[in-house]
Coordinates of N, CA, C and O in Angstrom, one line a residue:
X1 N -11.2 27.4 -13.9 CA -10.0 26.6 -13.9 C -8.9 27.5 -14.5 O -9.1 28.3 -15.5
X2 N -8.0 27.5 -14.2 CA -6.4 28.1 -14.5 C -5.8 27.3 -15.4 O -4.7 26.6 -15.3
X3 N -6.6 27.5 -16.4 CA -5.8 26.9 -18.2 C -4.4 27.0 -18.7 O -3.6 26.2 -19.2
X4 N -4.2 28.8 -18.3 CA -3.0 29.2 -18.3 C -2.0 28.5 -17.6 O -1.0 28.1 -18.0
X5 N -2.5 28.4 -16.6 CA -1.1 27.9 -15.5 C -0.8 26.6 -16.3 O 0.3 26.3 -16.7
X6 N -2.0 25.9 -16.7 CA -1.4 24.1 -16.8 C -0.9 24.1 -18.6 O -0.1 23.3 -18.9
X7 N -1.3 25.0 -19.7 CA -0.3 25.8 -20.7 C 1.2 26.0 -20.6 O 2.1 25.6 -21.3
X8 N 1.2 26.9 -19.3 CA 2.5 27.3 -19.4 C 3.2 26.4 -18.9 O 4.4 26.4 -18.9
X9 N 2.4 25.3 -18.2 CA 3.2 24.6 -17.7 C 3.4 22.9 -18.7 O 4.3 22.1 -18.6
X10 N 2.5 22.9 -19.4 CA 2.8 21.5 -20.2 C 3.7 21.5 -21.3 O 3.2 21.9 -22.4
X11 N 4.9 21.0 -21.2 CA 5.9 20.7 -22.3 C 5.2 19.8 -23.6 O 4.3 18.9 -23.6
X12 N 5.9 20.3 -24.5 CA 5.6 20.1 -26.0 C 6.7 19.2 -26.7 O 7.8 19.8 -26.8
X13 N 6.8 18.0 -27.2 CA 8.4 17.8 -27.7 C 7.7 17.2 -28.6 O 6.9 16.3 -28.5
X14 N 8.4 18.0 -30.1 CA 7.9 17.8 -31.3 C 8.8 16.5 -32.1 O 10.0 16.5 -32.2
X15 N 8.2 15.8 -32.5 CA 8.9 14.9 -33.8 C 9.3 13.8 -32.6 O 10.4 13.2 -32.6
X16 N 8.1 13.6 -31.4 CA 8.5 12.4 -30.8 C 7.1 11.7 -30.4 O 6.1 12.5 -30.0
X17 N 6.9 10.5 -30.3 CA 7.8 9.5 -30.5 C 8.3 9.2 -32.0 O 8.9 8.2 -32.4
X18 N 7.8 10.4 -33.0 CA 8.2 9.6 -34.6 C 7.8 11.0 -35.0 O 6.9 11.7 -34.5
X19 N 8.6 11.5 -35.9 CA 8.1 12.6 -36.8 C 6.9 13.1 -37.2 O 6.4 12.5 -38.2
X20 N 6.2 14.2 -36.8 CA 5.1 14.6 -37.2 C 4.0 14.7 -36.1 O 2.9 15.2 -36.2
X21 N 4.7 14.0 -34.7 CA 3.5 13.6 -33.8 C 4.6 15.0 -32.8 O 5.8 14.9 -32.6
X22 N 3.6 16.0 -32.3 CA 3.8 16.7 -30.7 C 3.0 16.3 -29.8 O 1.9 16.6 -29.6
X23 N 4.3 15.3 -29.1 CA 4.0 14.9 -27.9 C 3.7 16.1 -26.7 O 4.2 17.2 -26.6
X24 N 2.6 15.4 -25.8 CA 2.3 16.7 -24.9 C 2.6 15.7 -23.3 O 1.9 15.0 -22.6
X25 N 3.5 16.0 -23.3 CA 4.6 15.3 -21.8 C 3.4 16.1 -20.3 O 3.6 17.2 -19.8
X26 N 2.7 15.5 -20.0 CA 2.0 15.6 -18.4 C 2.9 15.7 -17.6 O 2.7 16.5 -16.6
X27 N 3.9 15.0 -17.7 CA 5.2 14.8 -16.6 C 5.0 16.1 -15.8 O 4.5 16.2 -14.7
X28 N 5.5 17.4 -16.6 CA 5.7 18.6 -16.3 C 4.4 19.5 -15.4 O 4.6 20.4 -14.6
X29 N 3.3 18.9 -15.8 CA 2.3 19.3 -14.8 C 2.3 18.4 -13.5 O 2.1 19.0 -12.4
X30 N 2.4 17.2 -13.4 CA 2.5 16.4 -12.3 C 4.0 16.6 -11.2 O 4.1 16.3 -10.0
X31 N 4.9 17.4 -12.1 CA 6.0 17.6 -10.9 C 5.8 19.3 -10.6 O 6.8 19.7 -10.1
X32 N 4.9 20.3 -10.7 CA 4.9 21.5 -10.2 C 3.3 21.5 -9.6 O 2.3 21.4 -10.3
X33 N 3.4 21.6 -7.9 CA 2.8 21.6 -7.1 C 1.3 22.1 -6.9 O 0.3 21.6 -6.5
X34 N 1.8 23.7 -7.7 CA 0.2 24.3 -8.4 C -0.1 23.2 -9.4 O -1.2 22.8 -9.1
X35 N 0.3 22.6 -10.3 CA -0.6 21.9 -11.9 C -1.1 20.9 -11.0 O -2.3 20.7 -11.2
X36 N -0.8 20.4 -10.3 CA -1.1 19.2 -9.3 C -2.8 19.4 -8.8 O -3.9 18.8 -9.0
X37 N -2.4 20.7 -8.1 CA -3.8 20.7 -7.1 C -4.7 21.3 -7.8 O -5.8 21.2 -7.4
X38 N -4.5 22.1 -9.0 CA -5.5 22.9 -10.1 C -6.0 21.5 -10.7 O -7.2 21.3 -10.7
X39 N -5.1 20.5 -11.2 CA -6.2 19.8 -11.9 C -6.8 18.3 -11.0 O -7.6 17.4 -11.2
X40 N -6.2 18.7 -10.1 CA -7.1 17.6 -8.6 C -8.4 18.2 -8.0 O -9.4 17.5 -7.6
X41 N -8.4 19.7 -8.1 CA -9.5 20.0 -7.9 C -10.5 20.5 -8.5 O -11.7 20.6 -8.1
X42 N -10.0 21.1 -9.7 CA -11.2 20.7 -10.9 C -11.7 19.6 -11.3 O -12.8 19.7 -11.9
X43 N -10.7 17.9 -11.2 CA -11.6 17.1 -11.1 C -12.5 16.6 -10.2 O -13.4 15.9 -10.2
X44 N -12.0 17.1 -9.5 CA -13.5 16.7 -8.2 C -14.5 17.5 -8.4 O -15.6 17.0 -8.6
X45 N -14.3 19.2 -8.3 CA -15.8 19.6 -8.9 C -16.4 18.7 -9.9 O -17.5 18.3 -9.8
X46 N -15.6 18.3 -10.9 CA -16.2 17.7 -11.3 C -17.4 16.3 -11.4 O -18.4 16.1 -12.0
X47 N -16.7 15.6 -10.6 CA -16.9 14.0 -10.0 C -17.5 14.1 -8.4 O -18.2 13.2 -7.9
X48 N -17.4 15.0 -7.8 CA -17.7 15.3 -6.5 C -19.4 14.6 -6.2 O -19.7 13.7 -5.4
X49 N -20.1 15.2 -7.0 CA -21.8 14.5 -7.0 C -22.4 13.2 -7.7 O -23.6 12.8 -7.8
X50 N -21.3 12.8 -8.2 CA -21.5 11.6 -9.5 C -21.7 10.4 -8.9 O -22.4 9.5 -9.4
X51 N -20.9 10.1 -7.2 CA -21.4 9.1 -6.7 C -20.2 7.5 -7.3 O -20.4 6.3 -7.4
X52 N -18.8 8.3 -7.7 CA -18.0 7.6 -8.2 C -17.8 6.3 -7.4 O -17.4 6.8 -6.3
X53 N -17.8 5.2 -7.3 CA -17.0 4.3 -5.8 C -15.3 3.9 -6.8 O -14.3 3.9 -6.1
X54 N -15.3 3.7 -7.9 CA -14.3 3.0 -8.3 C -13.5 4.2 -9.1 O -14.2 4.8 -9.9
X55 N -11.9 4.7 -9.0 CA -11.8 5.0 -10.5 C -10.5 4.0 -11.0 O -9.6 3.6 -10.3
X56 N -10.7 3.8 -12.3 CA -9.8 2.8 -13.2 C -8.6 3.8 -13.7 O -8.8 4.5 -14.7
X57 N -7.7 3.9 -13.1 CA -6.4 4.7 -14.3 C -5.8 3.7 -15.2 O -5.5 2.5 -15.0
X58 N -5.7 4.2 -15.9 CA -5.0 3.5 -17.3 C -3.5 3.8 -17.3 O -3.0 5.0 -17.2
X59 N -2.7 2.7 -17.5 CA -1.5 2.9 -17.6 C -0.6 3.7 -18.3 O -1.0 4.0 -19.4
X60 N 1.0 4.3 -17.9 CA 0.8 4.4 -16.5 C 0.6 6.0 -15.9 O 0.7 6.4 -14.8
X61 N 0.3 6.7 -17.1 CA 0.3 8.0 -16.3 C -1.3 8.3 -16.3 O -1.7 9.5 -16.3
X62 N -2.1 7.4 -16.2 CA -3.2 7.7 -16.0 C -3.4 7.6 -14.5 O -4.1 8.4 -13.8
X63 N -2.5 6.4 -13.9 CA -2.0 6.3 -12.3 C -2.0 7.5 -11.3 O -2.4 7.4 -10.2
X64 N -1.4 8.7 -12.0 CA -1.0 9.2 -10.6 C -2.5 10.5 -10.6 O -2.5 11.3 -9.6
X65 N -3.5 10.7 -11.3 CA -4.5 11.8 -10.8 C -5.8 10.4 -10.4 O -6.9 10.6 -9.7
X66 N -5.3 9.2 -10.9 CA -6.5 8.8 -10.4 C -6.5 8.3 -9.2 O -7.6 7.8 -8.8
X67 N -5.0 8.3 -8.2 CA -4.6 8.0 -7.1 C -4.9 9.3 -6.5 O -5.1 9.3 -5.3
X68 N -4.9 10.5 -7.0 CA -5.1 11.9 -5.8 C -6.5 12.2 -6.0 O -7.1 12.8 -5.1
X69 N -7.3 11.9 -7.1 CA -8.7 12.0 -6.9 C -9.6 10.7 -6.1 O -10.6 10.6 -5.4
X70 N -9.1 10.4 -6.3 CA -9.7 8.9 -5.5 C -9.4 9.4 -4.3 O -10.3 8.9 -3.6
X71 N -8.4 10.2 -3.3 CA -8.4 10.1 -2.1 C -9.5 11.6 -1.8 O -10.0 11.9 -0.7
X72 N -9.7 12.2 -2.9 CA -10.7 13.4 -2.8 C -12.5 13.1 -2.6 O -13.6 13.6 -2.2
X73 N -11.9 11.8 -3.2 CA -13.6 11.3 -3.6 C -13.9 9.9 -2.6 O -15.0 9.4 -3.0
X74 N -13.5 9.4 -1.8 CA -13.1 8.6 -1.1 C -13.8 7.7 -2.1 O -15.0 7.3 -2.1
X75 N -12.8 7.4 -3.0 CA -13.2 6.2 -3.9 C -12.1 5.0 -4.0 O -11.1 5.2 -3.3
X76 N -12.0 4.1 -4.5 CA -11.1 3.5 -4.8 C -10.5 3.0 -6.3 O -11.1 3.1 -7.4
X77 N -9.5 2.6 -6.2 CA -8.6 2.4 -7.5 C -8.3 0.9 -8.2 O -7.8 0.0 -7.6
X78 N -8.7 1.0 -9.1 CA -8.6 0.0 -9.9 C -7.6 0.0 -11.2 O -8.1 0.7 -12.2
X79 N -6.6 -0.4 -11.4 CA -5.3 -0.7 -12.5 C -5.5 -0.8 -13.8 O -6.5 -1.5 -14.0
X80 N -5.2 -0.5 -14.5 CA -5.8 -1.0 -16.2 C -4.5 -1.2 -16.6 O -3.9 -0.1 -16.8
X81 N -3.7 -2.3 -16.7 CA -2.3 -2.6 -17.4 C -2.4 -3.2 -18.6 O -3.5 -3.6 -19.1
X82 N -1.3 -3.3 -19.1 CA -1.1 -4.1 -20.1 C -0.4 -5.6 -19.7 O 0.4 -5.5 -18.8
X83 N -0.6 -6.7 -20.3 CA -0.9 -8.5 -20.1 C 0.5 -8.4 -19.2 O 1.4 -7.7 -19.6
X84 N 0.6 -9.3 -18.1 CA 1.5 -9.7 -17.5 C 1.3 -9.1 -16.2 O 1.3 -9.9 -15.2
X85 N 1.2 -7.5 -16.0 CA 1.5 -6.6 -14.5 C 0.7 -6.9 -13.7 O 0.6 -6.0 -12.8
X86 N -0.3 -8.0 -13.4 CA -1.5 -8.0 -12.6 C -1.0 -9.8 -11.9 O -0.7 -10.9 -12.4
X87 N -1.0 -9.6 -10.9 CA -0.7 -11.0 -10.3 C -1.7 -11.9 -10.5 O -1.5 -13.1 -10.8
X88 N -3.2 -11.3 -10.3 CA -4.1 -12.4 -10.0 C -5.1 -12.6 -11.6 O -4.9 -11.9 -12.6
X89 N -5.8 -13.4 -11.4 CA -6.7 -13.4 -12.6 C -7.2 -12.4 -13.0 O -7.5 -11.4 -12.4
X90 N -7.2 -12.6 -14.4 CA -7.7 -10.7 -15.2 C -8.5 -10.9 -16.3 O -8.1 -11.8 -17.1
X91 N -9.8 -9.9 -16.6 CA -10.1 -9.7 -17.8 C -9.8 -8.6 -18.7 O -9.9 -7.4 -18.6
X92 N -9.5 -9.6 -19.7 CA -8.9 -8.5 -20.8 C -9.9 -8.2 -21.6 O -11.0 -8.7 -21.6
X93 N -9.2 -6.8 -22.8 CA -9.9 -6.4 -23.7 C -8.5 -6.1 -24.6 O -7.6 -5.6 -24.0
X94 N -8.5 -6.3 -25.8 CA -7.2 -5.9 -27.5 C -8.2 -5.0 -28.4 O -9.4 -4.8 -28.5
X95 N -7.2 -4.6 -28.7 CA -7.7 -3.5 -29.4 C -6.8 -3.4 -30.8 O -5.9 -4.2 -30.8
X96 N -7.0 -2.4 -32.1 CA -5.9 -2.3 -32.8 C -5.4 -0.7 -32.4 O -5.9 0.3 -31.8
X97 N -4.2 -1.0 -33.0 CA -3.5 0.3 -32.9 C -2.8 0.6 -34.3 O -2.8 -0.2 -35.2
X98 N -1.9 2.1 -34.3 CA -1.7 2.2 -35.4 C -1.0 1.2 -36.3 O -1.3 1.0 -37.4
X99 N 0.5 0.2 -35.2 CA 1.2 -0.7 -36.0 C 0.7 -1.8 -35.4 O 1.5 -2.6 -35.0
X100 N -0.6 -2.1 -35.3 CA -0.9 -3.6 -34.8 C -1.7 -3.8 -33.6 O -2.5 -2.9 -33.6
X101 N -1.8 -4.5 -32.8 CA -2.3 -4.6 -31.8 C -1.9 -5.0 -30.5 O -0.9 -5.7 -30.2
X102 N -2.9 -4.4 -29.4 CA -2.5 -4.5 -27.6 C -3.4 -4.6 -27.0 O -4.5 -4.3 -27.4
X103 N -3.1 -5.1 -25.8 CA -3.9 -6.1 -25.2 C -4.0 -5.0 -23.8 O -2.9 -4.4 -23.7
X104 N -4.9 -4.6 -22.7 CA -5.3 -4.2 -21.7 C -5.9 -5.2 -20.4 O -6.6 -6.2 -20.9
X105 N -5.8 -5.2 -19.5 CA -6.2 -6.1 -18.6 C -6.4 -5.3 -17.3 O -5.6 -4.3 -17.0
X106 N -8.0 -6.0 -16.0 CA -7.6 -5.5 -15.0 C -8.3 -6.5 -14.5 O -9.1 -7.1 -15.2
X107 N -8.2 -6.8 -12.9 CA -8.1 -7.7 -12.2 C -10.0 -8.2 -12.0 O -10.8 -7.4 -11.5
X108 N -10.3 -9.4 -12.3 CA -11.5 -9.8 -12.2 C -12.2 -9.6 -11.1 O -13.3 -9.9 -11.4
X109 N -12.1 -9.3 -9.9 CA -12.6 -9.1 -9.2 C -12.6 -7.9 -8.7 O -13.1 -7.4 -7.7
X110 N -11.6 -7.1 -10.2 CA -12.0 -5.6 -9.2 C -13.3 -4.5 -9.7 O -13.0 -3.3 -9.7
X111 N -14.2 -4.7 -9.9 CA -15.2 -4.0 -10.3 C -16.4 -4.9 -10.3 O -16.3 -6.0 -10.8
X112 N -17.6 -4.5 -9.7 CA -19.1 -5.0 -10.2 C -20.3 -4.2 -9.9 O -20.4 -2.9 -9.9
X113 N -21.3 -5.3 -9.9 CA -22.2 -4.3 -10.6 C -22.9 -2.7 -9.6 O -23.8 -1.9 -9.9
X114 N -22.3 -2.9 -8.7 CA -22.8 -1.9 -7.7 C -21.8 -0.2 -8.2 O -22.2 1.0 -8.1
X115 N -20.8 -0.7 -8.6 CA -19.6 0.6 -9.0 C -20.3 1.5 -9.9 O -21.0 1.4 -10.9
X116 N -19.7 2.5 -9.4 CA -19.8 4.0 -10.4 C -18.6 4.5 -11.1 O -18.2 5.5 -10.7
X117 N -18.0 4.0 -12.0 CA -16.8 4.0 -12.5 C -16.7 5.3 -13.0 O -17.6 6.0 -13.5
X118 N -15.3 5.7 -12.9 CA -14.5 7.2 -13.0 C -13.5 6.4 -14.2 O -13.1 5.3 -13.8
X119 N -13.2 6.6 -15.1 CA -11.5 6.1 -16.5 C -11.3 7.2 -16.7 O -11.8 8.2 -17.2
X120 N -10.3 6.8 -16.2 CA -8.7 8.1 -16.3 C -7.6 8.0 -17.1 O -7.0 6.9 -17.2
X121 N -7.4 8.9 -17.7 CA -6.2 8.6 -18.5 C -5.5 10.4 -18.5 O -6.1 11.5 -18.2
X122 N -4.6 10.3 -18.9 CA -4.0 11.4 -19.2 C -4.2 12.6 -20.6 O -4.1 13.8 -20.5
X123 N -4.6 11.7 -22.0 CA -4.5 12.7 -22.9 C -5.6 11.4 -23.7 O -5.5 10.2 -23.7
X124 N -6.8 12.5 -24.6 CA -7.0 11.9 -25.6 C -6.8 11.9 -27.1 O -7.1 13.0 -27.6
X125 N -6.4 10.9 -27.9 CA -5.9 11.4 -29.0 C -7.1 10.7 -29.9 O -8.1 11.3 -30.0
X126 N -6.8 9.6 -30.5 CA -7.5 8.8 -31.4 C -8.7 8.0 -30.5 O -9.8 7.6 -31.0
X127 N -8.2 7.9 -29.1 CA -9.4 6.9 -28.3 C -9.4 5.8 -28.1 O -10.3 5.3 -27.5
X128 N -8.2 5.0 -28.6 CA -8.3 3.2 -29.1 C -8.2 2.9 -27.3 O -9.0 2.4 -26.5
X129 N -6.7 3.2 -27.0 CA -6.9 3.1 -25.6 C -7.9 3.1 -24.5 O -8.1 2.2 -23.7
X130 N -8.5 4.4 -24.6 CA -9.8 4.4 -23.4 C -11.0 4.1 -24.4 O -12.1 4.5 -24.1
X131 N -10.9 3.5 -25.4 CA -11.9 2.8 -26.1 C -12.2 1.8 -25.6 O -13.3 1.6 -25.3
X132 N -10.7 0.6 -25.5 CA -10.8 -0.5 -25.0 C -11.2 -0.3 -23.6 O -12.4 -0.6 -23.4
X133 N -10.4 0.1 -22.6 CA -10.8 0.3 -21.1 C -12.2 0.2 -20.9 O -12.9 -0.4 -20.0
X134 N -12.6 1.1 -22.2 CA -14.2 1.4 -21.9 C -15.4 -0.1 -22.2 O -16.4 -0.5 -21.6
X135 N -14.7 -0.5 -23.1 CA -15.3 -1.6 -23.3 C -15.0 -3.0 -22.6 O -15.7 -4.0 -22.6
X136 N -13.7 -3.0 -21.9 CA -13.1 -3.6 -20.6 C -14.2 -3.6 -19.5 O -14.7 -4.7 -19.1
X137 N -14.5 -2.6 -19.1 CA -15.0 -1.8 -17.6 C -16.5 -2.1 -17.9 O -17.2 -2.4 -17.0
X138 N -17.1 -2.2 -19.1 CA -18.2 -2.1 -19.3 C -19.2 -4.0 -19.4 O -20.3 -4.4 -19.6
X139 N -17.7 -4.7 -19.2 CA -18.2 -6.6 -19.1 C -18.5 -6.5 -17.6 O -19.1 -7.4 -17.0
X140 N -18.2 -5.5 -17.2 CA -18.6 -6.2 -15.3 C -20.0 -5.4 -15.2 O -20.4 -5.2 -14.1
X141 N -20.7 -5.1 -16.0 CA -22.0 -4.1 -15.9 C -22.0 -3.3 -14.9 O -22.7 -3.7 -13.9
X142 N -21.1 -1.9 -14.8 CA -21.7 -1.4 -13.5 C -22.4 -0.5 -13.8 O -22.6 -0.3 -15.0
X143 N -23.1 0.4 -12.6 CA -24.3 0.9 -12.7 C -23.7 2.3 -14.1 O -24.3 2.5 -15.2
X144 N -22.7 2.9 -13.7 CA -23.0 3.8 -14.7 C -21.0 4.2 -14.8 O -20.2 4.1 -13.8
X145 N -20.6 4.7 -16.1 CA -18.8 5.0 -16.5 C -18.8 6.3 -16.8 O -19.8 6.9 -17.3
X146 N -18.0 6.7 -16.5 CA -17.6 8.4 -16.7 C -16.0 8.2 -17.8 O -15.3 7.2 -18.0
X147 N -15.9 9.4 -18.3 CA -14.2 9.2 -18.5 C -13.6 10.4 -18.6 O -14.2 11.4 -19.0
X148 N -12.7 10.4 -18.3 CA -11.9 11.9 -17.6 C -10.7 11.6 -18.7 O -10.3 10.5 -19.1
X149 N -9.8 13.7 -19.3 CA -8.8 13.5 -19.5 C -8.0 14.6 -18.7 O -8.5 15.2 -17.7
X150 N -6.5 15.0 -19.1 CA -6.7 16.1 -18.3 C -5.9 16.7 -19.5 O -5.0 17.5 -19.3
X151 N -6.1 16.5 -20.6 CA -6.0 17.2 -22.3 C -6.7 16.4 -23.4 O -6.9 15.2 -23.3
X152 N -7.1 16.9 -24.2 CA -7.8 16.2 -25.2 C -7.4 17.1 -26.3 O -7.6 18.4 -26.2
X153 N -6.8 16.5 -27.3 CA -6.4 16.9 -28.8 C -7.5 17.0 -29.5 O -8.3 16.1 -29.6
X154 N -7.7 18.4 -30.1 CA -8.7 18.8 -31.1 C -8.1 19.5 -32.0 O -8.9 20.0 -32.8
X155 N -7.3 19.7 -32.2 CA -6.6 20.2 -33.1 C -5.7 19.8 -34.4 O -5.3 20.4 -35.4
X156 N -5.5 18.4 -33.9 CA -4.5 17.8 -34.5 C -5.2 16.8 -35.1 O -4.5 15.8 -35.5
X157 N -6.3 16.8 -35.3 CA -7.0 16.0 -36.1 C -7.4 14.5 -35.9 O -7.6 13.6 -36.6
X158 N -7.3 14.7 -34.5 CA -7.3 12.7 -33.8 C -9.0 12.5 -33.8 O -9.5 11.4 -34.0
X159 N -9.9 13.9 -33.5 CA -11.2 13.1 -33.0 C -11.4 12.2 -32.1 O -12.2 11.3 -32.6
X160 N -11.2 11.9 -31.5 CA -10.7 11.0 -30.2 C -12.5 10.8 -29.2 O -12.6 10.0 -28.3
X161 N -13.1 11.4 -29.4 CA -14.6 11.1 -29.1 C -15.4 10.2 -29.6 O -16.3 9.6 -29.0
X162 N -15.1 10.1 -31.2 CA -15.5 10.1 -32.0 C -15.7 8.1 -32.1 O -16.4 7.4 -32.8
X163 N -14.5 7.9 -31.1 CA -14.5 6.0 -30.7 C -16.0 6.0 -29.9 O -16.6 5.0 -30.1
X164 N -16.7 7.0 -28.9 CA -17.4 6.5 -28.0 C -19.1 6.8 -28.7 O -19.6 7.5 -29.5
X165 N -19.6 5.8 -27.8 CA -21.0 6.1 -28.0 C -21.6 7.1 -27.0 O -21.0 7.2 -26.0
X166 N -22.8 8.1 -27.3 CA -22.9 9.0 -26.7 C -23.5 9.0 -24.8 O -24.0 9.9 -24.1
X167 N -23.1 7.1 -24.5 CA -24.2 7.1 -23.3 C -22.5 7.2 -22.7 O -22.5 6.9 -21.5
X168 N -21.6 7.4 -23.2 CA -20.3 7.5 -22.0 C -20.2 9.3 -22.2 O -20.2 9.9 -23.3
X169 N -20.3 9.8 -20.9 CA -19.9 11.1 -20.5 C -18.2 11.3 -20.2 O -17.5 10.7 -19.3
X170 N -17.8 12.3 -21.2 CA -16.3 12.8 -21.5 C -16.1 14.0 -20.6 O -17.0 14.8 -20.3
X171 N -14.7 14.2 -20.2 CA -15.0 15.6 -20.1 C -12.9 15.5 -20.0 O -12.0 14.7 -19.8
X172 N -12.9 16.7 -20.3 CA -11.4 17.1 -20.5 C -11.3 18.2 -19.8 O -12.2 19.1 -19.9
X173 N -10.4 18.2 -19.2 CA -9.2 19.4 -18.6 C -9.0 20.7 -19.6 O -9.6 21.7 -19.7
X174 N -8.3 20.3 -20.0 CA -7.7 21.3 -21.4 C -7.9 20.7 -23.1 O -7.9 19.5 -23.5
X175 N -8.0 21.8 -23.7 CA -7.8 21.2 -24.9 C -6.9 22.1 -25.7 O -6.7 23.3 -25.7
X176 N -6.1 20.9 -26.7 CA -5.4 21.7 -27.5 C -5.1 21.1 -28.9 O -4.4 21.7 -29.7

C-alpha cells in the first residue's frame, strides 16, 4: 500500500473540534482520485475472500468507502445513523461519550443471520462509536463481523481496540 501518498495527502487541523484534539479530515483523501482507489483497493485485498454480503458504514463519512467497496465486493450496504435519519423501523444501540450520550440506529430488517458483515468507519480513536455499531450488528446474529478503518490513532493515546473483544477482526489503513 502507498502510505505515503494517503500521508501526504491527509490534512491535519489542530485544536479542532476543541483544543488539544488533531483532527485527521479524510475529506482530503476522498476528493483526490489516487487516495480514492489506493484505499478502495487495499480494502478489497483485504475483504475480497471473507465472503462479506453486507457492509454497515457508519455515519457519515464512513458512507462513502463503504459505498465503493461494496460495489468491489458485490456486497451490499447497510446505514448506521444517528435516531431520526431512517424512515422505517430501527434497532438501536447508546452508548456514552465523552460529554454524555448517543444513540446509533439501523434499519431492522437490514441484516440477518445469513450476513457476513464488513463496519466501516473512517478513523479509530477511543472506539465508543464502532463499539456500539458493533454491538448494534451483533443483535441480528450474523454468521461472522469484520471492522475496517482507513486510520487508526496510536499515538495519541486513544487505544481504540482496546473497546473490542478479541473475536472482532480490526484492521486499519494507516496508522498515526
Amino acid at each position: 500500500m502507498n502510505n505515503k501518498l494517503l500521508l501526504d495527502n491527509l490534512r491535519c487541523i489542530p485544536d479542532w473540534p476543541k483544543k488539544g484534539v488533531n483532527f485527521r479530515d479524510v475529506t482530503t483523501l476522498f476528493k483526490n482520485p489516487e487516495c480514492l482507489k489506493e484505499i478502495t483497493e487495499e480494502m478489497y485485498e483485504l475483504y475480497k475472500d471473507k465472503g462479506i454480503t453486507k457492509i454497515v458504514g457508519i455515519e457519515s463519512r464512513g458512507f462513502v468507502m463503504s459505498s465503493a467497496l461494496a460495489l468491489r465486493l458485490n456486497a451490499g450496504i447497510v446505514l448506521c445513523r444517528k435516531p431520526g435519519k431512517l424512515p422505517c423501523e430501527t434497532v438501536q444501540e447508546s452508548y456514552a461519550k465523552e460529554y454524555g450520550k448517543d444513540t446509533i440506529e439501523i434499519h431492522k430488517d437490514a441484516i440477518d443471520e445469513t450476513d457476513v458483515i464488513l463496519l466501516h468507519d473512517d478513523l479509530l480513536a477511543t472506539g465508543g462509536t464502532m463499539k456500539a455499531a458493533y454491538d448494534l450488528v451483533k443483535k441480528f446474529h450474523p454468521k461472522k463481523v469484520y471492522a475496517n478503518f482507513i486510520i487508526e490513532l496510536v499515538n495519541e493515546g486513544m487505544n481504540g481496540r482496546e473497546a473490542f473483544d478479541n473475536e472482532l477482526e480490526i484492521s486499519s489503513l494507516i496508522k498515526v
